[in-house]
Tab-separated table of N, CA, C and O in Angstrom:
chain	number	residue	atom	x	y	z
W	958	UNK	N	0.824	-1.189	0.000
W	958	UNK	CA	0.000	0.000	0.000
W	958	UNK	C	0.867	1.251	0.000
W	958	UNK	O	0.536	2.218	-0.674
W	959	UNK	N	1.936	1.237	0.776
W	959	UNK	CA	2.805	2.410	0.844
W	959	UNK	C	3.475	2.654	-0.508
W	959	UNK	O	3.542	3.793	-0.989
W	960	UNK	N	3.957	1.606	-1.122
W	960	UNK	CA	4.620	1.755	-2.420
W	960	UNK	C	3.660	2.229	-3.503
W	960	UNK	O	4.008	3.103	-4.304
W	961	UNK	N	2.455	1.683	-3.536
W	961	UNK	CA	1.502	2.106	-4.566
W	961	UNK	C	1.040	3.545	-4.334
W	961	UNK	O	0.842	4.291	-5.287
W	962	UNK	N	0.891	3.954	-3.081
W	962	UNK	CA	0.509	5.332	-2.798
W	962	UNK	C	1.637	6.300	-3.159
W	962	UNK	O	1.387	7.381	-3.693
W	963	UNK	N	2.880	5.913	-2.871
W	963	UNK	CA	4.021	6.746	-3.242
W	963	UNK	C	4.108	6.890	-4.755
W	963	UNK	O	4.333	7.985	-5.277
W	964	UNK	N	3.903	5.790	-5.460
W	964	UNK	CA	3.941	5.829	-6.914
W	964	UNK	C	2.812	6.685	-7.474
W	964	UNK	O	2.990	7.406	-8.455
W	965	UNK	N	1.655	6.635	-6.823
W	965	UNK	CA	0.504	7.420	-7.270
W	965	UNK	C	0.763	8.913	-7.119
W	965	UNK	O	0.383	9.704	-7.982
W	966	UNK	N	1.398	9.333	-6.035
W	966	UNK	CA	1.642	10.742	-5.763
W	966	UNK	C	2.940	11.255	-6.366
W	966	UNK	O	3.203	12.452	-6.327
W	967	UNK	N	3.747	10.390	-6.912
W	967	UNK	CA	5.073	10.764	-7.402
W	967	UNK	C	5.000	11.782	-8.534
W	967	UNK	O	5.786	12.725	-8.575
W	968	UNK	N	4.077	11.623	-9.444
W	968	UNK	CA	3.974	12.525	-10.593
W	968	UNK	C	3.625	13.942	-10.193
W	968	UNK	O	4.232	14.908	-10.670
W	969	UNK	N	2.658	14.092	-9.288
W	969	UNK	CA	2.249	15.421	-8.826
W	969	UNK	C	3.393	16.120	-8.112
W	969	UNK	O	3.686	17.287	-8.374
W	970	UNK	N	4.059	15.405	-7.225
W	970	UNK	CA	5.179	15.990	-6.486
W	970	UNK	C	6.322	16.369	-7.429
W	970	UNK	O	6.961	17.411	-7.246
W	971	UNK	N	6.571	15.566	-8.427
W	971	UNK	CA	7.630	15.861	-9.393
W	971	UNK	C	7.338	17.158	-10.127
W	971	UNK	O	8.229	18.002	-10.293
W	972	UNK	N	6.099	17.339	-10.546
W	972	UNK	CA	5.729	18.562	-11.261
W	972	UNK	C	5.884	19.779	-10.357
W	972	UNK	O	6.402	20.821	-10.774
W	973	UNK	N	5.471	19.668	-9.110
W	973	UNK	CA	5.579	20.795	-8.174
W	973	UNK	C	7.041	21.157	-7.931
W	973	UNK	O	7.423	22.339	-7.984
W	974	UNK	N	7.881	20.166	-7.686
W	974	UNK	CA	9.287	20.448	-7.415
W	974	UNK	C	10.035	20.919	-8.665
W	974	UNK	O	10.928	21.769	-8.565
W	975	UNK	N	9.695	20.408	-9.832
W	975	UNK	CA	10.309	20.909	-11.057
W	975	UNK	C	9.921	22.352	-11.321
W	975	UNK	O	10.744	23.155	-11.784
W	976	UNK	N	8.671	22.705	-11.034
W	976	UNK	CA	8.249	24.102	-11.175
W	976	UNK	C	9.004	24.997	-10.199
W	976	UNK	O	9.383	26.127	-10.539
W	977	UNK	N	9.242	24.504	-8.987
W	977	UNK	CA	10.010	25.284	-8.008
W	977	UNK	C	11.449	25.460	-8.470
W	977	UNK	O	12.050	26.525	-8.280
W	978	UNK	N	12.019	24.429	-9.086
W	978	UNK	CA	13.398	24.531	-9.582
W	978	UNK	C	13.519	25.533	-10.730
W	978	UNK	O	14.527	26.236	-10.845
W	979	UNK	N	12.508	25.610	-11.579
W	979	UNK	CA	12.575	26.553	-12.700
W	979	UNK	C	12.413	27.996	-12.233
W	979	UNK	O	12.757	28.915	-12.976
W	980	UNK	N	11.895	28.212	-11.028
W	980	UNK	CA	11.730	29.567	-10.511
W	980	UNK	C	13.021	30.140	-9.936
W	980	UNK	O	13.080	31.333	-9.639
W	981	UNK	N	14.056	29.330	-9.781
W	981	UNK	CA	15.333	29.809	-9.255
W	981	UNK	C	16.074	30.554	-10.359
W	981	UNK	O	16.205	30.060	-11.483
W	982	UNK	N	16.554	31.741	-10.035
W	982	UNK	CA	17.263	32.577	-11.009
W	982	UNK	C	18.600	31.934	-11.392
W	982	UNK	O	19.390	31.544	-10.531
W	983	UNK	N	18.855	31.835	-12.692
W	983	UNK	CA	20.097	31.215	-13.179
W	983	UNK	C	21.329	32.051	-12.853
W	983	UNK	O	22.439	31.518	-12.783
W	984	UNK	N	21.126	33.349	-12.620
W	984	UNK	CA	22.262	34.192	-12.264
W	984	UNK	C	22.856	33.788	-10.909
W	984	UNK	O	24.042	34.003	-10.662
W	985	UNK	N	22.050	33.210	-10.053
W	985	UNK	CA	22.564	32.734	-8.767
W	985	UNK	C	23.553	31.587	-8.962
W	985	UNK	O	24.577	31.514	-8.280
W	986	UNK	N	23.244	30.698	-9.901
W	986	UNK	CA	24.164	29.600	-10.195
W	986	UNK	C	25.453	30.132	-10.830
W	986	UNK	O	26.544	29.665	-10.521
W	987	UNK	N	25.313	31.114	-11.724
W	987	UNK	CA	26.497	31.692	-12.347
W	987	UNK	C	27.379	32.381	-11.308
W	987	UNK	O	28.611	32.269	-11.348
W	988	UNK	N	26.760	33.094	-10.368
W	988	UNK	CA	27.527	33.757	-9.312
W	988	UNK	C	28.221	32.723	-8.428
W	988	UNK	O	29.362	32.938	-7.998
W	989	UNK	N	27.545	31.607	-8.170
W	989	UNK	CA	28.163	30.558	-7.357
W	989	UNK	C	29.350	29.929	-8.075
W	989	UNK	O	30.378	29.623	-7.459
W	990	UNK	N	29.249	29.759	-9.390
W	990	UNK	CA	30.369	29.207	-10.163
W	990	UNK	C	31.553	30.179	-10.141
W	990	UNK	O	32.708	29.776	-9.977
W	991	UNK	N	31.249	31.470	-10.288
W	991	UNK	CA	32.314	32.469	-10.248
W	991	UNK	C	32.996	32.464	-8.882
W	991	UNK	O	34.216	32.638	-8.773
W	992	UNK	N	32.217	32.235	-7.834
W	992	UNK	CA	32.786	32.186	-6.480
W	992	UNK	C	33.500	30.870	-6.188
W	992	UNK	O	34.037	30.691	-5.100
W	993	UNK	N	33.484	29.931	-7.141
W	993	UNK	CA	34.221	28.683	-6.975
W	993	UNK	C	33.419	27.538	-6.395
W	993	UNK	O	33.998	26.561	-5.919
W	994	UNK	N	32.105	27.607	-6.440
W	994	UNK	CA	31.270	26.541	-5.883
W	994	UNK	C	31.159	25.387	-6.881
W	994	UNK	O	30.930	25.597	-8.070
W	995	UNK	N	31.329	24.178	-6.378
W	995	UNK	CA	31.116	23.000	-7.219
W	995	UNK	C	29.617	22.644	-7.220
W	995	UNK	O	28.797	23.359	-6.667
W	996	UNK	N	29.262	21.535	-7.859
W	996	UNK	CA	27.845	21.145	-7.969
W	996	UNK	C	27.189	20.951	-6.601
W	996	UNK	O	26.052	21.345	-6.389
W	997	UNK	N	27.893	20.314	-5.703
W	997	UNK	CA	27.338	20.042	-4.383
W	997	UNK	C	27.080	21.342	-3.619
W	997	UNK	O	26.049	21.515	-3.000
W	998	UNK	N	28.022	22.271	-3.681
W	998	UNK	CA	27.846	23.547	-2.984
W	998	UNK	C	26.751	24.385	-3.635
W	998	UNK	O	26.029	25.112	-2.961
W	999	UNK	N	26.598	24.275	-4.949
W	999	UNK	CA	25.492	24.971	-5.625
W	999	UNK	C	24.159	24.422	-5.143
W	999	UNK	O	23.220	25.177	-4.894
W	1000	UNK	N	24.078	23.113	-5.015
W	1000	UNK	CA	22.850	22.497	-4.526
W	1000	UNK	C	22.553	22.930	-3.097
W	1000	UNK	O	21.418	23.277	-2.766
W	1001	UNK	N	23.587	22.934	-2.278
W	1001	UNK	CA	23.413	23.254	-0.863
W	1001	UNK	C	23.088	24.720	-0.619
W	1001	UNK	O	22.263	25.040	0.231
W	1002	UNK	N	23.703	25.617	-1.370
W	1002	UNK	CA	23.580	27.039	-1.077
W	1002	UNK	C	22.668	27.814	-2.037
W	1002	UNK	O	22.304	28.951	-1.743
W	1003	UNK	N	22.305	27.232	-3.174
W	1003	UNK	CA	21.425	27.920	-4.119
W	1003	UNK	C	20.107	27.169	-4.292
W	1003	UNK	O	19.024	27.735	-4.121
W	1004	UNK	N	20.198	25.882	-4.628
W	1004	UNK	CA	18.987	25.126	-4.949
W	1004	UNK	C	18.099	24.904	-3.729
W	1004	UNK	O	16.899	25.200	-3.781
W	1005	UNK	N	18.649	24.380	-2.654
W	1005	UNK	CA	17.821	24.096	-1.471
W	1005	UNK	C	17.186	25.350	-0.864
W	1005	UNK	O	15.977	25.326	-0.568
W	1006	UNK	N	17.911	26.456	-0.696
W	1006	UNK	CA	17.217	27.657	-0.211
W	1006	UNK	C	16.182	28.186	-1.203
W	1006	UNK	O	15.176	28.777	-0.807
W	1007	UNK	N	16.397	27.955	-2.490
W	1007	UNK	CA	15.447	28.419	-3.496
W	1007	UNK	C	14.135	27.660	-3.490
W	1007	UNK	O	13.078	28.232	-3.789
W	1008	UNK	N	14.181	26.372	-3.162
W	1008	UNK	CA	12.944	25.587	-3.163
W	1008	UNK	C	12.378	25.379	-1.756
W	1008	UNK	O	11.361	24.712	-1.598
W	1009	UNK	N	13.018	25.947	-0.742
W	1009	UNK	CA	12.576	25.723	0.637
W	1009	UNK	C	11.128	26.159	0.895
W	1009	UNK	O	10.397	25.465	1.606
W	1010	UNK	N	10.631	27.287	0.341
W	1010	UNK	CA	9.211	27.605	0.562
W	1010	UNK	C	8.263	26.546	0.006
W	1010	UNK	O	7.249	26.223	0.630
W	1011	UNK	N	8.601	25.969	-1.137
W	1011	UNK	CA	7.747	24.927	-1.722
W	1011	UNK	C	7.829	23.650	-0.903
W	1011	UNK	O	6.821	22.970	-0.692
W	1012	UNK	N	9.025	23.308	-0.430
W	1012	UNK	CA	9.173	22.125	0.422
W	1012	UNK	C	8.351	22.296	1.698
W	1012	UNK	O	7.650	21.376	2.125
W	1013	UNK	N	8.417	23.491	2.279
W	1013	UNK	CA	7.635	23.758	3.489
W	1013	UNK	C	6.146	23.653	3.210
W	1013	UNK	O	5.395	23.052	3.985
W	1014	UNK	N	5.696	24.214	2.108
W	1014	UNK	CA	4.284	24.128	1.739
W	1014	UNK	C	3.843	22.682	1.558
W	1014	UNK	O	2.786	22.279	2.060
W	1015	UNK	N	4.655	21.895	0.875
W	1015	UNK	CA	4.297	20.496	0.639
W	1015	UNK	C	4.271	19.699	1.943
W	1015	UNK	O	3.418	18.822	2.119
W	1016	UNK	N	5.169	20.001	2.878
W	1016	UNK	CA	5.171	19.301	4.165
W	1016	UNK	C	3.923	19.658	4.959
W	1016	UNK	O	3.270	18.786	5.542
W	1017	UNK	N	3.562	20.946	4.985
W	1017	UNK	CA	2.362	21.363	5.717
W	1017	UNK	C	1.120	20.706	5.130
W	1017	UNK	O	0.270	20.186	5.855
W	1018	UNK	N	1.004	20.689	3.822
W	1018	UNK	CA	-0.163	20.077	3.197
W	1018	UNK	C	-0.195	18.560	3.376
W	1018	UNK	O	-1.259	17.972	3.533
W	1019	UNK	N	0.961	17.923	3.360
W	1019	UNK	CA	0.976	16.468	3.509
W	1019	UNK	C	0.711	16.040	4.956
W	1019	UNK	O	0.197	14.946	5.180
W	1020	UNK	N	1.060	16.867	5.941
W	1020	UNK	CA	0.758	16.503	7.325
W	1020	UNK	C	-0.741	16.503	7.596
W	1020	UNK	O	-1.217	15.750	8.427
W	1021	UNK	N	-1.480	17.349	6.911
W	1021	UNK	CA	-2.932	17.309	7.046
W	1021	UNK	C	-3.537	16.087	6.400
W	1021	UNK	O	-4.650	15.682	6.716
W	1022	UNK	N	-2.797	15.488	5.500
W	1022	UNK	CA	-3.282	14.329	4.760
W	1022	UNK	C	-2.751	13.018	5.323
W	1022	UNK	O	-2.938	11.967	4.730
W	1023	UNK	N	-2.080	13.067	6.477
W	1023	UNK	CA	-1.428	11.878	7.020
W	1023	UNK	C	-2.437	10.828	7.494
W	1023	UNK	O	-2.147	9.636	7.478
W	1024	UNK	N	-3.619	11.241	7.878
W	1024	UNK	CA	-4.619	10.282	8.345
W	1024	UNK	C	-5.373	9.621	7.199
W	1024	UNK	O	-6.105	8.666	7.421
W	1025	UNK	N	-5.218	10.135	5.990
W	1025	UNK	CA	-5.848	9.500	4.832
W	1025	UNK	C	-4.918	8.425	4.308
W	1025	UNK	O	-3.814	8.709	3.868
W	1026	UNK	N	-5.368	7.223	4.368
W	1026	UNK	CA	-4.513	6.103	3.959
W	1026	UNK	C	-4.895	5.569	2.583
W	1026	UNK	O	-4.492	4.480	2.215
W	1027	UNK	N	-5.658	6.315	1.825
W	1027	UNK	CA	-6.033	5.869	0.492
W	1027	UNK	C	-7.240	4.947	0.527
W	1027	UNK	O	-7.102	3.738	0.326
W	1028	UNK	N	-8.417	5.502	0.798
W	1028	UNK	CA	-9.639	4.707	0.898
W	1028	UNK	C	-9.868	3.864	-0.348
W	1028	UNK	O	-10.232	2.688	-0.251
W	1029	UNK	N	-9.658	4.435	-1.515
W	1029	UNK	CA	-9.935	3.704	-2.745
W	1029	UNK	C	-9.064	2.464	-2.898
W	1029	UNK	O	-9.547	1.410	-3.304
W	1030	UNK	N	-7.800	2.561	-2.534
W	1030	UNK	CA	-6.911	1.406	-2.658
W	1030	UNK	C	-7.259	0.331	-1.630
W	1030	UNK	O	-7.256	-0.861	-1.942
W	1031	UNK	N	-7.542	0.754	-0.402
W	1031	UNK	CA	-7.872	-0.225	0.642
W	1031	UNK	C	-9.227	-0.857	0.363
W	1031	UNK	O	-9.409	-2.065	0.528
W	1032	UNK	N	-10.187	-0.053	-0.077
W	1032	UNK	CA	-11.537	-0.570	-0.311
W	1032	UNK	C	-11.567	-1.611	-1.431
W	1032	UNK	O	-12.365	-2.550	-1.384
W	1033	UNK	N	-10.713	-1.462	-2.418
W	1033	UNK	CA	-10.670	-2.450	-3.501
W	1033	UNK	C	-10.168	-3.804	-3.025
W	1033	UNK	O	-10.470	-4.828	-3.635
W	1034	UNK	N	-9.395	-3.837	-1.956
W	1034	UNK	CA	-8.860	-5.092	-1.417
W	1034	UNK	C	-9.566	-5.497	-0.127
W	1034	UNK	O	-9.097	-6.385	0.579
W	1035	UNK	N	-10.680	-4.880	0.179
W	1035	UNK	CA	-11.354	-5.009	1.463
W	1035	UNK	C	-12.356	-6.161	1.447
W	1035	UNK	O	-13.138	-6.291	0.509
W	1036	UNK	N	-12.307	-7.003	2.477
W	1036	UNK	CA	-13.279	-8.082	2.637
W	1036	UNK	C	-13.387	-8.398	4.131
W	1036	UNK	O	-12.523	-7.998	4.914
W	1037	UNK	N	-14.416	-9.117	4.557
W	1037	UNK	CA	-14.542	-9.431	5.986
W	1037	UNK	C	-13.364	-10.217	6.555
W	1037	UNK	O	-13.109	-10.160	7.751
W	1038	UNK	N	-12.623	-10.913	5.721
W	1038	UNK	CA	-11.475	-11.671	6.220
W	1038	UNK	C	-10.340	-10.763	6.679
W	1038	UNK	O	-9.549	-11.141	7.529
W	1039	UNK	N	-10.252	-9.555	6.136
W	1039	UNK	CA	-9.142	-8.660	6.482
W	1039	UNK	C	-9.585	-7.473	7.342
W	1039	UNK	O	-8.840	-6.522	7.492
W	1040	UNK	N	-10.784	-7.526	7.929
W	1040	UNK	CA	-11.252	-6.420	8.775
W	1040	UNK	C	-10.293	-6.158	9.936
W	1040	UNK	O	-10.050	-5.021	10.296
W	1041	UNK	N	-9.751	-7.211	10.533
W	1041	UNK	CA	-8.911	-7.012	11.718
W	1041	UNK	C	-7.557	-6.402	11.374
W	1041	UNK	O	-6.979	-5.689	12.193
W	1042	UNK	N	-7.040	-6.643	10.187
W	1042	UNK	CA	-5.720	-6.118	9.837
W	1042	UNK	C	-5.768	-5.009	8.804
W	1042	UNK	O	-4.854	-4.190	8.752
W	1043	UNK	N	-6.785	-4.956	7.985
W	1043	UNK	CA	-6.836	-3.985	6.890
W	1043	UNK	C	-7.747	-2.811	7.130
W	1043	UNK	O	-7.945	-2.005	6.232
W	1044	UNK	N	-8.301	-2.687	8.328
W	1044	UNK	CA	-9.248	-1.607	8.600
W	1044	UNK	C	-8.498	-0.310	8.859
W	1044	UNK	O	-7.589	-0.252	9.680
W	1045	UNK	N	-8.868	0.742	8.146
W	1045	UNK	CA	-8.364	2.083	8.404
W	1045	UNK	C	-9.558	2.944	8.809
W	1045	UNK	O	-10.703	2.475	8.793
W	1046	UNK	N	-9.321	4.175	9.192
W	1046	UNK	CA	-10.420	5.019	9.671
W	1046	UNK	C	-11.504	5.204	8.622
W	1046	UNK	O	-12.695	5.170	8.939
W	1047	UNK	N	-11.119	5.393	7.380
W	1047	UNK	CA	-12.111	5.609	6.325
W	1047	UNK	C	-12.983	4.379	6.085
W	1047	UNK	O	-14.194	4.484	5.896
W	1048	UNK	N	-12.375	3.197	6.087
W	1048	UNK	CA	-13.184	1.992	5.894
W	1048	UNK	C	-14.019	1.684	7.131
W	1048	UNK	O	-15.099	1.124	7.020
W	1049	UNK	N	-13.508	2.056	8.308
W	1049	UNK	CA	-14.304	1.895	9.522
W	1049	UNK	C	-15.542	2.775	9.466
W	1049	UNK	O	-16.647	2.331	9.798
W	1050	UNK	N	-15.373	4.019	9.039
W	1050	UNK	CA	-16.521	4.918	8.894
W	1050	UNK	C	-17.493	4.364	7.860
W	1050	UNK	O	-18.708	4.384	8.064
W	1051	UNK	N	-16.980	3.857	6.757
W	1051	UNK	CA	-17.838	3.258	5.729
W	1051	UNK	C	-18.613	2.068	6.278
W	1051	UNK	O	-19.824	1.963	6.095
W	1052	UNK	N	-17.902	1.177	6.963
W	1052	UNK	CA	-18.549	-0.035	7.470
W	1052	UNK	C	-19.581	0.278	8.545
W	1052	UNK	O	-20.692	-0.247	8.526
W	1053	UNK	N	-19.215	1.171	9.489
W	1053	UNK	CA	-20.151	1.495	10.568
W	1053	UNK	C	-21.316	2.321	10.049
W	1053	UNK	O	-22.468	2.083	10.413
W	1054	UNK	N	-21.019	3.314	9.177
W	1054	UNK	CA	-22.067	4.221	8.726
W	1054	UNK	C	-22.985	3.634	7.680
W	1054	UNK	O	-24.205	3.704	7.813
W	1055	UNK	N	-22.442	3.045	6.641
W	1055	UNK	CA	-23.282	2.592	5.536
W	1055	UNK	C	-23.710	1.133	5.650
W	1055	UNK	O	-24.825	0.787	5.272
W	1056	UNK	N	-22.859	0.277	6.161
W	1056	UNK	CA	-23.207	-1.140	6.258
W	1056	UNK	C	-24.065	-1.397	7.504
W	1056	UNK	O	-25.118	-2.023	7.427
W	1057	UNK	N	-23.582	-0.896	8.686
W	1057	UNK	CA	-24.293	-1.139	9.942
W	1057	UNK	C	-25.332	-0.075	10.257
W	1057	UNK	O	-26.053	-0.202	11.247
W	1058	UNK	N	-25.408	1.006	9.473
W	1058	UNK	CA	-26.380	2.099	9.634
W	1058	UNK	C	-26.296	2.760	11.013
W	1058	UNK	O	-27.297	3.186	11.563
W	1059	UNK	N	-25.102	2.873	11.564
W	1059	UNK	CA	-24.888	3.614	12.810
W	1059	UNK	C	-24.299	4.977	12.428
W	1059	UNK	O	-23.110	5.236	12.567
W	1060	UNK	N	-25.179	5.874	12.002
W	1060	UNK	CA	-24.744	7.142	11.430
W	1060	UNK	C	-24.093	8.053	12.463
W	1060	UNK	O	-23.164	8.783	12.141
W	1061	UNK	N	-24.551	8.024	13.685
W	1061	UNK	CA	-23.984	8.874	14.728
W	1061	UNK	C	-22.541	8.515	15.049
W	1061	UNK	O	-21.673	9.391	15.163
W	1062	UNK	N	-22.270	7.247	15.194
W	1062	UNK	CA	-20.914	6.798	15.498
W	1062	UNK	C	-19.986	7.093	14.321
W	1062	UNK	O	-18.855	7.570	14.504
W	1063	UNK	N	-20.456	6.838	13.109
W	1063	UNK	CA	-19.637	7.098	11.929
W	1063	UNK	C	-19.347	8.589	11.786
W	1063	UNK	O	-18.223	8.979	11.446
W	1064	UNK	N	-20.324	9.423	12.073
W	1064	UNK	CA	-20.113	10.870	12.015
W	1064	UNK	C	-19.117	11.310	13.072
W	1064	UNK	O	-18.256	12.161	12.819
W	1065	UNK	N	-19.201	10.743	14.267
W	1065	UNK	CA	-18.266	11.099	15.336
W	1065	UNK	C	-16.836	10.705	14.972
W	1065	UNK	O	-15.895	11.481	15.203
W	1066	UNK	N	-16.651	9.545	14.400
W	1066	UNK	CA	-15.303	9.108	14.002
W	1066	UNK	C	-14.767	10.008	12.887
W	1066	UNK	O	-13.609	10.436	12.917
W	1067	UNK	N	-15.614	10.335	11.917
W	1067	UNK	CA	-15.194	11.229	10.839
W	1067	UNK	C	-14.863	12.625	11.344
W	1067	UNK	O	-13.881	13.237	10.906
W	1068	UNK	N	-15.652	13.133	12.276
W	1068	UNK	CA	-15.388	14.445	12.857
W	1068	UNK	C	-14.096	14.434	13.669
W	1068	UNK	O	-13.295	15.371	13.596
W	1069	UNK	N	-13.869	13.369	14.424
W	1069	UNK	CA	-12.639	13.234	15.205
W	1069	UNK	C	-11.416	13.236	14.280
W	1069	UNK	O	-10.419	13.904	14.556
W	1070	UNK	N	-11.518	12.522	13.180
W	1070	UNK	CA	-10.420	12.488	12.209
W	1070	UNK	C	-10.178	13.875	11.629
W	1070	UNK	O	-9.025	14.302	11.474
W	1071	UNK	N	-11.227	14.617	11.338
W	1071	UNK	CA	-11.083	15.964	10.785
W	1071	UNK	C	-10.463	16.926	11.790
W	1071	UNK	O	-9.642	17.771	11.422
W	1072	UNK	N	-10.840	16.813	13.060
W	1072	UNK	CA	-10.277	17.686	14.093
W	1072	UNK	C	-8.787	17.396	14.274
W	1072	UNK	O	-7.977	18.327	14.399
W	1073	UNK	N	-8.414	16.130	14.274
W	1073	UNK	CA	-7.000	15.773	14.393
W	1073	UNK	C	-6.218	16.303	13.185
W	1073	UNK	O	-5.111	16.854	13.335
W	1074	UNK	N	-6.766	16.182	11.980
W	1074	UNK	CA	-6.093	16.685	10.781
W	1074	UNK	C	-5.949	18.203	10.840
W	1074	UNK	O	-4.898	18.746	10.473
W	1075	UNK	N	-6.969	18.910	11.314
W	1075	UNK	CA	-6.882	20.358	11.459
W	1075	UNK	C	-5.805	20.739	12.467
W	1075	UNK	O	-5.036	21.687	12.238
W	1076	UNK	N	-5.719	20.001	13.558
W	1076	UNK	CA	-4.672	20.256	14.553
W	1076	UNK	C	-3.281	20.034	13.982
W	1076	UNK	O	-2.359	20.818	14.248
W	1077	UNK	N	-3.117	18.983	13.170
W	1077	UNK	CA	-1.812	18.720	12.556
W	1077	UNK	C	-1.427	19.811	11.557
W	1077	UNK	O	-0.264	20.234	11.505
W	1078	UNK	N	-2.401	20.284	10.778
W	1078	UNK	CA	-2.120	21.357	9.827
W	1078	UNK	C	-1.747	22.638	10.565
W	1078	UNK	O	-0.794	23.330	10.200
W	1079	UNK	N	-2.488	22.956	11.619
W	1079	UNK	CA	-2.194	24.158	12.390
W	1079	UNK	C	-0.816	24.071	13.043
W	1079	UNK	O	-0.044	25.036	13.014
W	1080	UNK	N	-0.497	22.925	13.620
W	1080	UNK	CA	0.813	22.731	14.242
W	1080	UNK	C	1.936	22.830	13.213
W	1080	UNK	O	2.954	23.497	13.454
W	1081	UNK	N	1.768	22.198	12.070
W	1081	UNK	CA	2.820	22.254	11.054
W	1081	UNK	C	2.969	23.660	10.488
W	1081	UNK	O	4.087	24.095	10.191
W	1082	UNK	N	1.874	24.410	10.361
W	1082	UNK	CA	1.970	25.789	9.899
W	1082	UNK	C	2.702	26.649	10.924
W	1082	UNK	O	3.533	27.489	10.569
W	1083	UNK	N	2.428	26.437	12.207
W	1083	UNK	CA	3.123	27.173	13.264
W	1083	UNK	C	4.616	26.859	13.247
W	1083	UNK	O	5.457	27.758	13.332
W	1084	UNK	N	4.958	25.578	13.136
W	1084	UNK	CA	6.367	25.188	13.105
W	1084	UNK	C	7.070	25.691	11.848
W	1084	UNK	O	8.253	26.065	11.903
W	1085	UNK	N	6.362	25.728	10.727
W	1085	UNK	CA	6.957	26.266	9.499
W	1085	UNK	C	7.233	27.753	9.650
W	1085	UNK	O	8.264	28.246	9.188
W	1086	UNK	N	6.336	28.475	10.307
W	1086	UNK	CA	6.571	29.892	10.533
W	1086	UNK	C	7.695	30.144	11.505
W	1086	UNK	O	8.471	31.086	11.362
W	1087	UNK	N	7.821	29.284	12.506
W	1087	UNK	CA	8.842	29.474	13.533
W	1087	UNK	C	10.239	29.104	13.034
W	1087	UNK	O	11.200	29.832	13.272
W	1088	UNK	N	10.362	27.974	12.356
W	1088	UNK	CA	11.687	27.477	11.973
W	1088	UNK	C	12.083	27.829	10.546
W	1088	UNK	O	13.263	27.975	10.251
W	1089	UNK	N	11.135	27.915	9.634
W	1089	UNK	CA	11.485	28.194	8.234
W	1089	UNK	C	11.158	29.629	7.844
W	1089	UNK	O	11.514	30.048	6.739
W	1090	UNK	N	10.447	30.355	8.692
W	1090	UNK	CA	10.074	31.723	8.361
W	1090	UNK	C	9.049	31.799	7.236
W	1090	UNK	O	8.961	32.780	6.514
W	1091	UNK	N	8.236	30.778	7.086
W	1091	UNK	CA	7.268	30.693	5.997
W	1091	UNK	C	5.926	30.287	6.557
W	1091	UNK	O	5.820	29.265	7.202
W	1092	UNK	N	4.901	31.077	6.318
W	1092	UNK	CA	3.548	30.759	6.777
W	1092	UNK	C	2.609	30.675	5.590
W	1092	UNK	O	2.714	31.453	4.657
W	1093	UNK	N	1.687	29.742	5.667
W	1093	UNK	CA	0.689	29.603	4.627
W	1093	UNK	C	-0.501	30.513	4.913
W	1093	UNK	O	-1.002	31.209	4.065
W	1094	UNK	N	-0.953	30.516	6.156
W	1094	UNK	CA	-2.059	31.393	6.548
W	1094	UNK	C	-1.744	32.077	7.823
W	1094	UNK	O	-0.854	31.789	8.547
């Protein structure tokens, strides 16, 4: 599941990071070469600081998504035989809410998951502002 989810998100992340790399001014690389920087020092002192706001943004957004384990992928492999090992919060909400018709419990679990995700996003935004000097909101 981890490998398939990583492969699924790889294309989007690649496009975002490539766009961040193209936003770095080429004159910075030329100045680094004139100052005697090799490839590694250019990466360390020009490329990484240039893409750091995008890296911070992607980390903040991904921390809010940490509780989502890919409902569609798990649901396709879901059966009563794997309830004890393959159950995630989303499939639990599905099973309790739609199969067992316990709408109150399913709503409470979904709300709890949303509150935890909001707390993680808020915490990561605070830490990004404190340590990276970058805030989203």
